[in-house]
Amino acid sequence: MSSVWCLFSHPKDVGITSAMSRTTFFEVKILDAKTKEQLCFLDKVEPYSTTGDIKILFHKLYPQWYPARQALKLDPKEKSLRDDEVLQNLPVGTSATFYFRDLGPQFGWTMVFLAECVGALLTYLLFYFRVPYIYSHRFISTSSPHPVVTLACACHSFHYGKRLIETIFVHRFSHGTMPLRTIIRNCAYYWGFSAWLAYYINHPLYTPPSYGDLQVHYALVLFAMCEIGNFSIHLTLNNLKGDGSRGRRFPVPTKNPFTWLFYFVSCPNYTYEVGSWVSFSIMTQCLPVALYTSLGFLQMTIWAKGKHRAYSREFKDYPANRTAIIPLVL
Amino acid sequence: MSAAAPGTSKTGHSDVVQKKKKGPGALATAYLVIYNVVMTAGWLVIAVGLVRAYLARGSYHGLYYSIEKPLKFFQTGALLEILHCAVGIVPSSVVLTGFQVMSRVFLTWAVTHSVREVQSEDSVLLFVTAWTVTEIIRYSFYTFSLLNHLPYLIKWARYTFFFALYPMGVTGELLTIYAALPFVQKTGLYSITLPNKYNFSFDYYTFLILTMISYIPLPPEKRTNALWKEQRKACRHSEYPSQR
């Protein structure tokens, strides 16, 4: 690719207002991180511009590389600069050189979550309705004689349906985007496990739980409580972010009894999520579900511990008795 | 060598610093040297056993039985290497080492030991020979590296023989798994069928087929490249002059 010059003489075109007439303008050179070819030269860049602004400028010249796809660094081996880094605070002279790397197609977190949830939901239903080629052909479109199987389908669908609703109406995602490879991996995980679980639960040879209706009903109650709990926590966390002011606070229990788990753990949303899956395992008495629950628990514990550490570091008055995910223990 | 006396906290601290930046401390090095010497000796025993059995019988069929016990012992002993990585006295990735050792242990116990009928197959001799030569070279390589006195011959052998030994080993392993398939299917070895109380099923036959398939895409990406990188890293590590 031949090197290209771009000269921006009028900052107003790209939304950067030239406030004072006596500011020292910066020059910005953008090179390809691998080939070191010069991709762009920006003249008269405001010292108060951020990396994000520069990405917008760069995008104007290379429309295929929208800002979310760009990684700009001061050195090819270093980490990418954050979008809010201000140009004049960086360790460059008035002539800055950035290295560019294409991160590949990016997808918003909303898209990702939707893909994961819709896929998991529909995959399970394929097995519930016993579409052809899954089980022996005499079972096509039949339904299982066990009521627990229908209940399990309802619970599983409710779980992912709730997640879908939350993704659309409740969650506010902090990071912008995710690369294609991660989405494929995540979807494979959710869809794959959904299929694996659904295969056994909806199998013609499925064996209902050993303790019968008692086991199923207790598990159902636990499931419902965990789902409500999880939803309550998401609402609480959402309200925390929505406070507008830059002052950050850690989440605290509210009047809703389900949020009282905050007295004991930093991430009760994960606690409730694990609880939902444990109750689903008990309800279906299915080993693959238990295995999936364990995997999820492992992953969520890692996330919870990270969050717990972040909270403890950021807030000096963070409650000392809180653990990450399991009260008193973990 | 560390100036502080062993057992003092100062050694402990410098050992930790050395662990983090410059490899194992004095005690760990001694242990690793012993470990690698023992392993080299073990695989030499297997090699000698194979040769003696061949000379005694006059043919190379059914030699597995003469080295069955030392093979199981020393191959299973390699599990310690995962621990070495986890603890940090060996600069390798736990995941990578774990993967390699587990695949060997899997073949030794879950295929060759478990399916008696394949033990007389020639493919077993194929991979056992490949493993024996590889391991003798590898463990002597590590031993000499730790003592900072690596003869060029061993380094050369490790790089060069790899090209013959690796395909030989893979072929032997694949043929053995393939030979085991009909017996696994017939007896339902290690398999669980529905219906059962926990609503779970596992078909060992399908699992073995998937294992065989996994050999194919992995070598160009993970196994060969990873082994290669690890060897190069190990060689480079041994080239550095003594840091103590």
Coordinates of C-alpha atoms in Angstrom, one line a residue:
Chain A
M1 CA 0.0 0.0 0.0
S2 CA 1.5 3.3 -1.0
S3 CA 1.9 5.9 1.7
V4 CA -0.7 8.6 1.8
W5 CA -0.5 12.2 2.9
C6 CA -3.5 13.9 4.3
L7 CA -3.5 17.5 5.3
F8 CA -6.1 19.0 7.6
S9 CA -5.9 22.7 7.4
H10 CA -9.3 23.5 8.9
P11 CA -9.8 21.8 12.3
K12 CA -13.5 22.8 12.2
D13 CA -14.1 20.2 9.5
V14 CA -13.5 17.5 12.0
G15 CA -15.2 19.0 14.9
I16 CA -12.1 20.2 16.8
T17 CA -12.6 23.9 17.6
S18 CA -9.6 26.0 17.4
A19 CA -10.1 27.9 20.7
M20 CA -7.1 30.1 21.1
S21 CA -5.1 31.4 18.2
R22 CA -1.8 31.2 20.0
T23 CA -1.8 27.5 20.9
T24 CA 1.1 25.4 19.6
F25 CA -0.4 22.9 17.2
F26 CA 0.9 19.3 17.1
E27 CA 1.9 17.3 14.1
V28 CA 0.8 13.7 14.1
K29 CA 2.2 11.0 12.0
I30 CA 0.5 7.7 11.9
L31 CA 2.5 4.7 10.8
D32 CA 1.5 1.1 10.2
A33 CA 2.8 -0.9 13.2
K34 CA 4.0 -3.8 11.1
T35 CA 5.4 -2.3 8.0
K36 CA 6.3 1.1 9.5
E37 CA 4.8 2.8 6.3
Q38 CA 3.4 6.2 6.8
L39 CA -0.3 6.0 6.6
C40 CA -1.2 9.5 7.5
F41 CA 0.2 12.9 8.4
L42 CA -2.0 15.3 10.4
D43 CA -1.0 18.9 10.5
K44 CA -2.3 21.5 13.0
V45 CA -3.8 19.1 15.6
E46 CA -5.0 20.7 18.8
P47 CA -2.9 19.8 21.8
Y48 CA -6.1 19.1 23.8
S49 CA -7.3 16.5 21.3
T50 CA -7.6 13.0 22.5
T51 CA -6.6 9.7 21.0
G52 CA -10.3 9.3 20.2
D53 CA -10.3 12.5 18.2
I54 CA -7.3 11.4 16.2
K55 CA -9.0 8.1 15.5
I56 CA -11.9 10.0 14.1
L57 CA -9.6 12.0 11.9
F58 CA -7.9 8.8 10.7
H59 CA -11.3 7.2 10.0
K60 CA -12.2 10.1 7.7
L61 CA -9.3 9.1 5.5
Y62 CA -9.7 5.4 5.8
P63 CA -13.4 4.8 6.0
Q64 CA -13.0 1.1 6.4
W65 CA -11.2 1.5 9.8
Y66 CA -13.8 2.9 12.1
P67 CA -12.4 4.2 15.4
A68 CA -13.4 1.0 17.4
R69 CA -11.2 -1.0 15.1
Q70 CA -8.1 1.2 15.5
A71 CA -5.4 0.5 18.0
L72 CA -3.0 3.4 18.3
K73 CA 0.3 3.1 20.2
L74 CA 3.4 5.2 20.8
D75 CA 5.5 2.1 20.2
P76 CA 4.6 -1.0 18.2
K77 CA 5.4 -3.3 21.2
E78 CA 3.5 -1.3 23.8
K79 CA -0.2 -1.4 24.8
S80 CA -2.7 0.6 22.9
L81 CA -3.5 4.1 24.0
R82 CA -6.8 4.7 25.7
D83 CA -9.3 6.9 23.8
D84 CA -9.4 9.6 26.4
E85 CA -5.6 10.2 26.6
V86 CA -4.9 13.8 25.8
L87 CA -2.3 14.5 23.1
Q88 CA -0.3 17.0 25.1
N89 CA -0.1 14.8 28.1
L90 CA 1.7 12.0 26.2
P91 CA 5.5 11.8 26.2
V92 CA 5.9 13.2 22.7
G93 CA 7.2 16.5 21.5
T94 CA 5.0 18.6 19.3
S95 CA 5.5 16.1 16.6
A96 CA 3.9 12.8 17.6
T97 CA 4.3 9.4 15.9
F98 CA 1.6 6.8 16.4
Y99 CA 1.6 3.2 15.3
F100 CA -1.6 1.8 14.0
R101 CA -2.9 -1.7 14.2
D102 CA -6.2 -3.0 12.7
L103 CA -8.1 -4.9 15.4
G104 CA -10.4 -6.5 12.9
P105 CA -14.2 -6.2 12.7
Q106 CA -15.6 -5.1 16.0
F107 CA -19.0 -5.8 17.5
G108 CA -20.8 -3.9 20.2
W109 CA -21.4 -5.7 23.5
T110 CA -25.1 -5.5 23.0
M111 CA -24.8 -7.4 19.7
V112 CA -22.6 -10.0 21.3
F113 CA -24.9 -10.7 24.3
L114 CA -27.9 -10.9 22.0
A115 CA -26.2 -13.4 19.7
E116 CA -25.1 -15.5 22.7
C117 CA -28.6 -15.5 24.3
V118 CA -30.7 -15.9 21.3
G119 CA -28.5 -18.8 20.1
A120 CA -28.6 -20.5 23.4
L121 CA -32.4 -20.1 23.7
L122 CA -33.2 -21.4 20.2
T123 CA -30.7 -24.3 20.4
Y124 CA -32.4 -25.6 23.5
L125 CA -35.8 -25.4 21.8
L126 CA -34.6 -27.4 18.9
F127 CA -34.0 -30.3 21.2
Y128 CA -37.2 -29.7 23.2
F129 CA -39.3 -30.0 20.1
R130 CA -37.2 -32.9 19.0
V131 CA -36.6 -31.7 15.5
P132 CA -35.4 -34.4 13.0
Y133 CA -31.9 -36.0 13.0
I134 CA -31.3 -35.4 16.7
Y135 CA -33.0 -38.4 18.3
S136 CA -34.2 -41.7 16.7
H137 CA -36.7 -40.9 14.0
R138 CA -39.7 -42.4 15.8
F139 CA -39.4 -39.6 18.3
I140 CA -39.5 -36.7 15.8
S141 CA -41.8 -33.9 17.1
T142 CA -42.9 -35.9 20.1
S143 CA -42.9 -34.5 23.6
S144 CA -41.5 -36.1 26.7
P145 CA -44.0 -37.7 29.1
H146 CA -42.2 -36.1 32.1
P147 CA -43.5 -32.7 33.3
V148 CA -40.1 -31.8 34.6
V149 CA -38.8 -31.7 31.0
T150 CA -41.3 -29.0 30.1
L151 CA -40.5 -27.2 33.3
A152 CA -36.8 -27.3 32.5
C153 CA -37.4 -25.9 29.1
A154 CA -39.5 -23.1 30.6
C155 CA -36.8 -22.3 33.1
H156 CA -33.9 -22.4 30.6
S157 CA -35.9 -20.2 28.2
F158 CA -36.8 -17.8 30.9
H159 CA -33.2 -17.5 32.0
Y160 CA -32.0 -16.6 28.6
G161 CA -35.1 -14.5 27.8
K162 CA -34.4 -12.5 30.9
R163 CA -30.8 -12.0 29.9
L164 CA -32.0 -10.8 26.5
I165 CA -34.4 -8.2 28.1
E166 CA -31.6 -7.1 30.4
T167 CA -29.2 -6.7 27.6
I168 CA -31.7 -4.5 25.7
F169 CA -33.2 -2.5 28.5
V170 CA -31.0 -2.6 31.5
H171 CA -27.3 -3.1 31.0
R172 CA -25.0 -0.2 30.1
F173 CA -21.7 -1.6 28.8
S174 CA -18.5 0.2 29.6
H175 CA -16.1 -1.2 27.0
G176 CA -17.1 -0.4 23.5
T177 CA -16.5 -3.4 21.3
M178 CA -15.3 -7.0 21.0
P179 CA -13.4 -8.6 18.1
L180 CA -15.0 -11.2 15.9
R181 CA -12.9 -14.0 17.2
T182 CA -14.1 -13.5 20.7
I183 CA -17.7 -13.5 19.6
I184 CA -17.4 -16.8 17.7
R185 CA -15.7 -18.3 20.7
N186 CA -18.4 -17.1 23.1
C187 CA -21.2 -18.1 20.9
A188 CA -19.7 -21.6 20.4
Y189 CA -19.5 -21.9 24.2
Y190 CA -23.1 -20.9 24.9
W191 CA -24.7 -22.6 22.0
G192 CA -22.6 -25.7 22.3
F193 CA -23.4 -26.2 26.0
S194 CA -27.0 -25.3 25.5
A195 CA -27.2 -28.1 22.9
W196 CA -25.3 -30.6 25.1
L197 CA -27.6 -30.0 28.1
A198 CA -30.8 -30.0 26.0
Y199 CA -29.8 -33.2 24.3
Y200 CA -29.8 -35.1 27.6
I201 CA -32.8 -33.4 29.3
N202 CA -35.0 -33.9 26.2
H203 CA -33.8 -37.4 25.4
P204 CA -36.4 -40.1 25.1
L205 CA -34.4 -42.1 27.7
Y206 CA -34.3 -39.2 30.2
T207 CA -34.7 -40.3 33.9
P208 CA -36.6 -37.8 36.1
P209 CA -35.0 -36.8 39.5
S210 CA -34.7 -39.5 42.2
Y211 CA -36.8 -37.6 44.7
G212 CA -39.5 -36.8 42.3
D213 CA -41.8 -33.8 42.6
L214 CA -40.3 -32.7 45.9
Q215 CA -36.9 -32.3 44.4
V216 CA -38.3 -30.5 41.3
H217 CA -40.5 -28.1 43.3
Y218 CA -37.8 -27.1 45.8
A219 CA -35.4 -26.6 42.9
L220 CA -37.9 -24.4 41.1
V221 CA -38.4 -22.2 44.1
L222 CA -34.7 -21.8 44.5
F223 CA -34.4 -21.1 40.8
A224 CA -37.1 -18.4 40.9
M225 CA -35.5 -16.7 43.9
C226 CA -32.1 -16.6 42.2
E227 CA -33.5 -15.2 39.0
I228 CA -35.3 -12.4 40.8
G229 CA -32.2 -11.9 42.9
N230 CA -30.0 -11.7 39.8
F231 CA -32.3 -9.2 38.2
S232 CA -32.5 -7.1 41.4
I233 CA -28.7 -6.8 41.4
H234 CA -28.6 -5.8 37.8
L235 CA -31.1 -3.1 38.4
T236 CA -29.1 -1.9 41.4
L237 CA -25.9 -1.8 39.5
N238 CA -27.6 0.0 36.7
N239 CA -28.8 2.7 39.0
L240 CA -25.3 3.1 40.3
K241 CA -24.0 4.0 36.9
G242 CA -26.9 6.2 36.1
D243 CA -26.2 8.7 38.8
G244 CA -24.6 11.0 36.3
S245 CA -21.9 12.5 38.4
R246 CA -18.3 11.4 38.0
G247 CA -18.2 10.3 41.6
R248 CA -17.9 6.6 41.7
R249 CA -19.4 4.6 44.5
F250 CA -19.5 0.9 45.2
P251 CA -22.8 -0.9 45.3
V252 CA -24.6 -1.1 48.6
P253 CA -27.8 -3.0 49.8
T254 CA -31.1 -1.2 49.1
K255 CA -34.6 -1.8 50.5
N256 CA -35.0 -4.8 48.2
P257 CA -34.2 -7.9 50.3
F258 CA -32.6 -9.6 47.4
T259 CA -29.9 -6.9 47.4
W260 CA -29.0 -7.6 51.1
L261 CA -26.5 -10.2 49.7
F262 CA -24.4 -7.1 49.2
Y263 CA -23.7 -7.2 52.9
F264 CA -21.7 -10.4 52.3
V265 CA -20.4 -10.4 48.7
S266 CA -19.1 -8.0 46.2
C267 CA -20.7 -9.6 43.2
P268 CA -24.1 -11.0 44.2
N269 CA -25.2 -11.1 40.6
Y270 CA -22.7 -13.9 40.1
T271 CA -23.8 -15.6 43.3
Y272 CA -27.4 -15.6 42.2
E273 CA -26.4 -16.8 38.7
V274 CA -24.5 -19.8 40.2
G275 CA -27.5 -20.4 42.4
S276 CA -29.8 -20.5 39.3
W277 CA -27.7 -23.0 37.6
V278 CA -27.3 -25.1 40.8
S279 CA -31.0 -25.2 41.2
F280 CA -31.4 -26.1 37.5
S281 CA -29.0 -29.0 38.0
I282 CA -31.0 -30.3 40.9
M283 CA -34.2 -29.8 39.0
T284 CA -33.1 -31.9 36.1
Q285 CA -30.6 -34.2 37.9
C286 CA -28.4 -34.1 34.9
L287 CA -24.7 -34.4 35.2
P288 CA -23.9 -32.3 32.1
V289 CA -25.8 -29.5 33.7
A290 CA -23.8 -29.9 36.8
L291 CA -20.6 -29.8 34.8
Y292 CA -21.7 -26.7 33.0
T293 CA -22.6 -25.1 36.3
S294 CA -19.1 -25.9 37.6
L295 CA -17.4 -24.3 34.6
G296 CA -19.6 -21.2 35.0
F297 CA -18.8 -21.0 38.7
L298 CA -15.1 -21.2 37.9
Q299 CA -15.3 -18.4 35.4
M300 CA -17.5 -16.2 37.5
T301 CA -15.3 -16.7 40.5
I302 CA -12.4 -15.4 38.5
W303 CA -14.4 -12.3 37.4
A304 CA -15.8 -11.8 40.9
K305 CA -12.3 -11.9 42.5
G306 CA -11.1 -9.4 40.0
K307 CA -14.0 -7.1 40.6
H308 CA -13.6 -7.5 44.4
R309 CA -9.9 -6.6 44.2
A310 CA -10.7 -3.5 42.0
Y311 CA -13.4 -2.4 44.5
S312 CA -11.1 -2.9 47.5
R313 CA -8.3 -0.9 45.8
E314 CA -10.5 1.9 44.6
F315 CA -12.5 2.6 47.7
K316 CA -10.8 3.1 51.0
D317 CA -14.0 2.6 53.0
Y318 CA -14.9 -0.7 51.2
P319 CA -16.5 -3.1 53.7
A320 CA -14.0 -5.5 55.0
N321 CA -16.3 -8.4 55.7
R322 CA -17.3 -8.8 52.0
T323 CA -16.0 -11.7 50.0
A324 CA -16.0 -12.0 46.3
I325 CA -18.8 -14.5 45.4
I326 CA -19.6 -16.9 48.2
P327 CA -20.5 -15.4 51.6
L328 CA -17.8 -15.9 54.2
V329 CA -15.9 -18.3 52.0
L330 CA -14.9 -17.2 48.6
Chain B
M1 CA 26.2 -20.1 43.1
S2 CA 24.2 -18.1 45.6
A3 CA 26.5 -16.6 48.3
A4 CA 24.1 -17.0 51.1
A5 CA 24.0 -20.2 53.0
P6 CA 21.1 -22.6 52.1
G7 CA 18.3 -22.5 54.5
T8 CA 18.6 -18.8 55.5
S9 CA 15.9 -16.4 54.6
K10 CA 18.3 -14.6 52.4
T11 CA 18.7 -17.6 50.2
G12 CA 15.0 -18.0 50.2
H13 CA 14.6 -14.4 48.9
S14 CA 17.3 -14.7 46.4
D15 CA 16.0 -18.0 45.3
V16 CA 12.6 -16.4 44.7
V17 CA 14.2 -13.6 42.8
Q18 CA 16.2 -16.0 40.8
K19 CA 13.1 -18.1 40.2
K20 CA 11.3 -15.1 38.8
K21 CA 14.0 -13.9 36.6
K22 CA 16.9 -16.2 36.1
G23 CA 15.7 -19.8 36.6
P24 CA 15.9 -22.3 39.5
G25 CA 17.9 -21.8 42.7
A26 CA 20.6 -24.1 43.9
L27 CA 18.4 -26.6 45.6
A28 CA 15.9 -26.7 42.8
T29 CA 18.8 -27.2 40.3
A30 CA 20.1 -30.1 42.3
Y31 CA 16.7 -31.7 42.4
L32 CA 16.1 -31.2 38.7
V33 CA 19.5 -32.7 37.9
I34 CA 18.7 -35.8 39.9
Y35 CA 15.2 -36.0 38.3
N36 CA 16.6 -35.7 34.8
V37 CA 19.4 -38.2 35.5
V38 CA 16.9 -40.7 36.9
M39 CA 14.7 -40.3 33.9
T40 CA 17.5 -40.6 31.4
A41 CA 18.5 -43.8 33.2
G42 CA 15.0 -45.1 33.2
W43 CA 14.5 -44.6 29.5
L44 CA 17.9 -46.2 28.9
V45 CA 16.7 -49.2 30.8
I46 CA 13.7 -49.4 28.5
A47 CA 16.0 -49.0 25.5
V48 CA 18.3 -51.8 26.7
G49 CA 15.3 -53.9 27.6
L50 CA 14.0 -53.6 24.0
V51 CA 17.3 -54.5 22.5
R52 CA 17.8 -57.5 24.8
A53 CA 14.3 -58.8 24.1
Y54 CA 14.8 -58.4 20.4
L55 CA 18.0 -60.3 20.5
A56 CA 16.5 -63.0 22.7
R57 CA 13.4 -63.6 20.6
G58 CA 14.9 -62.9 17.2
S59 CA 11.9 -60.9 16.1
Y60 CA 10.5 -57.5 16.9
H61 CA 6.9 -58.7 17.6
G62 CA 5.5 -58.5 21.1
L63 CA 8.4 -56.6 22.6
Y64 CA 6.0 -54.4 24.6
Y65 CA 5.7 -57.1 27.3
S66 CA 9.4 -57.0 28.2
I67 CA 9.4 -53.3 28.9
E68 CA 5.8 -52.8 30.1
K69 CA 6.6 -52.0 33.7
P70 CA 9.5 -49.5 33.3
L71 CA 7.6 -47.8 30.5
K72 CA 4.5 -47.3 32.7
F73 CA 6.7 -46.2 35.6
F74 CA 8.8 -43.7 33.9
Q75 CA 6.2 -42.3 31.5
T76 CA 3.8 -41.8 34.4
G77 CA 6.7 -40.2 36.4
A78 CA 6.8 -37.5 33.8
L79 CA 3.7 -36.1 35.4
L80 CA 6.1 -34.5 37.9
E81 CA 7.2 -32.2 35.1
I82 CA 3.8 -30.5 35.2
L83 CA 4.5 -29.8 38.8
H84 CA 7.9 -28.4 38.0
C85 CA 6.3 -25.8 35.7
A86 CA 3.5 -25.0 38.1
V87 CA 6.0 -24.3 40.9
G88 CA 8.2 -22.3 38.6
I89 CA 11.5 -24.2 38.7
V90 CA 11.2 -25.0 35.0
P91 CA 10.5 -22.1 32.6
S92 CA 7.8 -23.8 30.6
S93 CA 4.1 -23.3 30.3
V94 CA 2.0 -25.5 32.6
V95 CA -0.7 -25.9 30.0
L96 CA 1.7 -26.9 27.2
T97 CA 3.6 -29.4 29.4
G98 CA 0.4 -30.7 30.8
F99 CA -1.0 -31.3 27.4
Q100 CA 2.1 -33.2 26.2
V101 CA 2.5 -35.3 29.3
M102 CA -1.2 -36.1 29.6
S103 CA -1.3 -37.3 25.9
R104 CA 1.5 -39.7 26.6
V105 CA 0.0 -40.9 29.8
F106 CA -3.3 -41.3 28.1
L107 CA -1.8 -43.5 25.4
T108 CA 0.1 -45.6 28.0
W109 CA -2.7 -46.3 30.3
A110 CA -6.0 -45.6 28.6
V111 CA -5.2 -47.2 25.3
T112 CA -2.3 -49.6 25.5
H113 CA -2.8 -50.9 29.0
S114 CA -6.6 -50.9 28.9
V115 CA -7.0 -52.6 25.6
R116 CA -5.0 -55.8 25.9
E117 CA -5.4 -56.8 22.3
V118 CA -3.3 -54.0 21.0
Q119 CA -0.3 -54.8 23.1
S120 CA 1.0 -57.2 20.5
E121 CA 0.6 -54.7 17.7
D122 CA 3.7 -53.5 15.9
S123 CA 2.5 -49.9 16.1
V124 CA 3.1 -50.1 19.9
L125 CA 6.8 -50.8 19.2
L126 CA 6.9 -47.9 16.8
F127 CA 5.8 -45.3 19.3
V128 CA 7.7 -46.9 22.2
T129 CA 10.9 -46.7 20.2
A130 CA 10.2 -43.1 19.2
W131 CA 9.5 -42.1 22.8
T132 CA 12.5 -44.0 24.1
V133 CA 15.0 -42.3 21.8
T134 CA 13.3 -38.9 22.2
E135 CA 13.3 -39.1 26.0
I136 CA 16.9 -40.2 26.3
I137 CA 18.0 -37.3 24.3
R138 CA 15.7 -34.9 26.0
Y139 CA 16.5 -35.8 29.5
S140 CA 20.2 -35.9 28.9
F141 CA 19.8 -32.5 27.2
Y142 CA 18.2 -31.1 30.3
T143 CA 20.7 -32.7 32.6
F144 CA 23.7 -31.2 30.8
S145 CA 21.9 -27.8 30.4
L146 CA 21.4 -27.6 34.1
L147 CA 25.0 -28.3 34.7
N148 CA 25.9 -25.7 32.1
H149 CA 27.9 -28.1 30.1
L150 CA 25.8 -29.0 27.1
P151 CA 27.7 -31.0 24.4
Y152 CA 26.9 -29.8 21.0
L153 CA 26.1 -33.4 19.9
I154 CA 23.1 -33.6 22.2
K155 CA 21.8 -30.3 21.1
W156 CA 22.2 -31.3 17.5
A157 CA 20.6 -34.6 18.1
R158 CA 17.6 -33.0 19.8
Y159 CA 16.9 -30.8 16.8
T160 CA 17.7 -33.2 14.1
F161 CA 16.2 -36.4 15.3
F162 CA 12.9 -34.6 16.1
F163 CA 12.1 -34.6 12.4
A164 CA 12.2 -38.4 12.3
L165 CA 11.1 -39.2 15.8
Y166 CA 8.0 -37.0 15.9
P167 CA 6.3 -38.5 12.8
M168 CA 7.3 -41.9 13.9
G169 CA 5.7 -41.5 17.3
V170 CA 2.6 -39.9 15.9
T171 CA 2.2 -42.7 13.4
G172 CA 2.7 -45.4 16.1
E173 CA 0.2 -43.7 18.4
L174 CA -2.5 -43.2 15.7
L175 CA -2.2 -46.8 14.5
T176 CA -2.4 -48.1 18.1
I177 CA -5.6 -46.1 18.8
Y178 CA -7.0 -47.2 15.5
A179 CA -6.3 -50.8 16.4
A180 CA -8.0 -50.4 19.7
L181 CA -11.2 -49.1 18.2
P182 CA -13.0 -52.4 17.4
F183 CA -12.3 -53.8 20.8
V184 CA -13.6 -50.7 22.5
Q185 CA -16.7 -50.7 20.5
K186 CA -17.4 -54.4 21.2
T187 CA -16.9 -54.3 24.9
G188 CA -18.2 -50.7 25.5
L189 CA -15.0 -50.0 27.5
Y190 CA -15.1 -46.8 29.6
S191 CA -18.5 -46.0 28.2
I192 CA -21.7 -45.0 29.9
T193 CA -25.1 -45.4 28.2
L194 CA -28.5 -44.0 28.8
P195 CA -30.8 -44.4 30.7
N196 CA -29.1 -43.7 34.0
K197 CA -29.9 -41.8 37.1
Y198 CA -27.6 -38.8 36.2
N199 CA -28.7 -38.5 32.6
F200 CA -25.2 -38.7 31.2
S201 CA -23.6 -40.7 28.5
F202 CA -20.0 -41.1 27.2
D203 CA -18.9 -43.1 24.3
Y204 CA -15.2 -43.9 24.5
Y205 CA -15.2 -45.2 20.9
T206 CA -16.3 -41.7 19.6
F207 CA -13.9 -40.1 22.0
L208 CA -11.0 -42.1 20.6
I209 CA -12.0 -41.1 17.1
L210 CA -12.1 -37.5 18.1
T211 CA -8.6 -37.9 19.7
M212 CA -7.3 -39.3 16.4
I213 CA -8.8 -36.4 14.5
S214 CA -7.2 -33.9 17.0
Y215 CA -3.8 -35.1 16.0
I216 CA -4.2 -33.7 12.6
P217 CA -4.8 -29.9 12.9
L218 CA -2.8 -29.7 16.1
P219 CA 0.7 -30.6 14.8
P220 CA 1.2 -27.7 12.3
E221 CA -0.1 -25.2 14.9
K222 CA 0.3 -26.3 18.4
R223 CA 2.4 -29.4 18.8
T224 CA 5.1 -28.9 16.3
N225 CA 5.4 -25.2 16.7
A226 CA 5.1 -25.4 20.4
L227 CA 7.6 -28.1 20.8
W228 CA 9.9 -26.3 18.5
K229 CA 9.6 -23.1 20.3
E230 CA 10.1 -24.8 23.6
Q231 CA 13.2 -26.5 22.3
R232 CA 14.6 -23.3 21.0
K233 CA 13.8 -21.5 24.3
A234 CA 15.5 -24.3 26.2
C235 CA 18.5 -24.1 24.0
R236 CA 18.7 -20.4 24.3
H237 CA 18.4 -20.7 28.1
S238 CA 21.3 -23.1 28.2
E239 CA 23.4 -20.8 26.2
Y240 CA 23.4 -18.0 28.7
P241 CA 26.5 -18.1 30.9
S242 CA 26.1 -18.9 34.6
Q243 CA 24.2 -16.1 36.4
R244 CA 25.3 -16.9 39.9

